[in-house]
């Protein structure tokens, strides 16, 4: 009986080792899923870090990229200088960041004087375009999203107008945001993706193709510039506003309310 026990003591660890090796090297094994999960964490790491690591020289960028960045900076500056609650739209088409090989990162400067706009280009938008990257003084980013009903409160006042008062919170101040291309993974849609590093993977960052806002921005004043994450499912949720509410095809969309001179959706 003692010999049998000793044999079992040797056999069980050996079996565990064999199973571990099979799982580790099996292409469809659990280890592969674990590796996918671990690698996926990079989606939620501050994108600017990767950009800095690859900063080596000037990158060739398209005229479309230059035009979009130039217009974005101009619009942000106008909204900052307006210093009132208002909306604005980047008047050129938002590029397909995948086709253009482009990325953007807007991060509050450590000095507190404004925000750094880091523009990426090249393969995957991972090399800094130094000629387009710049500091935007007096500006800090925010998003219409979050887990404290920011987007629903915003939606009920400005879009559905079911609320006569703007309930707080209706936007979320953030330290930074990243916009890049996402291939959508196994089950998601590919397209432009906005991520907020400090959100982790709880909301916004767990969505794909979630930057379908037709270039609209919002400011509550004081240099705070809000970007709109979007979603496909609901009018407004922790992940942002439904993408249809930026389209002229939707009667009460931000685009139509602004076009028709709505008293709430005021242009900067």
PDB file of C-alpha atoms in Angstrom, residues 8 21 89 145 167 203 242:
ATOM      1  CA  UNK A   8       0.522   8.044  -7.002  1.00  0.00           C
ATOM      2  CA  UNK A  21       2.627  21.514 -21.522  1.00  0.00           C
ATOM      3  CA  UNK A  89     -18.084  70.340 -35.417  1.00  0.00           C
ATOM      4  CA  UNK A 145     -19.582  59.111 -20.845  1.00  0.00           C
ATOM      5  CA  UNK A 167     -28.703  67.608 -14.394  1.00  0.00           C
ATOM      6  CA  UNK A 203     -16.778  51.125 -19.860  1.00  0.00           C
ATOM      7  CA  UNK A 242     -25.958  56.417 -29.498  1.00  0.00           C
TER       8      UNK A 242
END
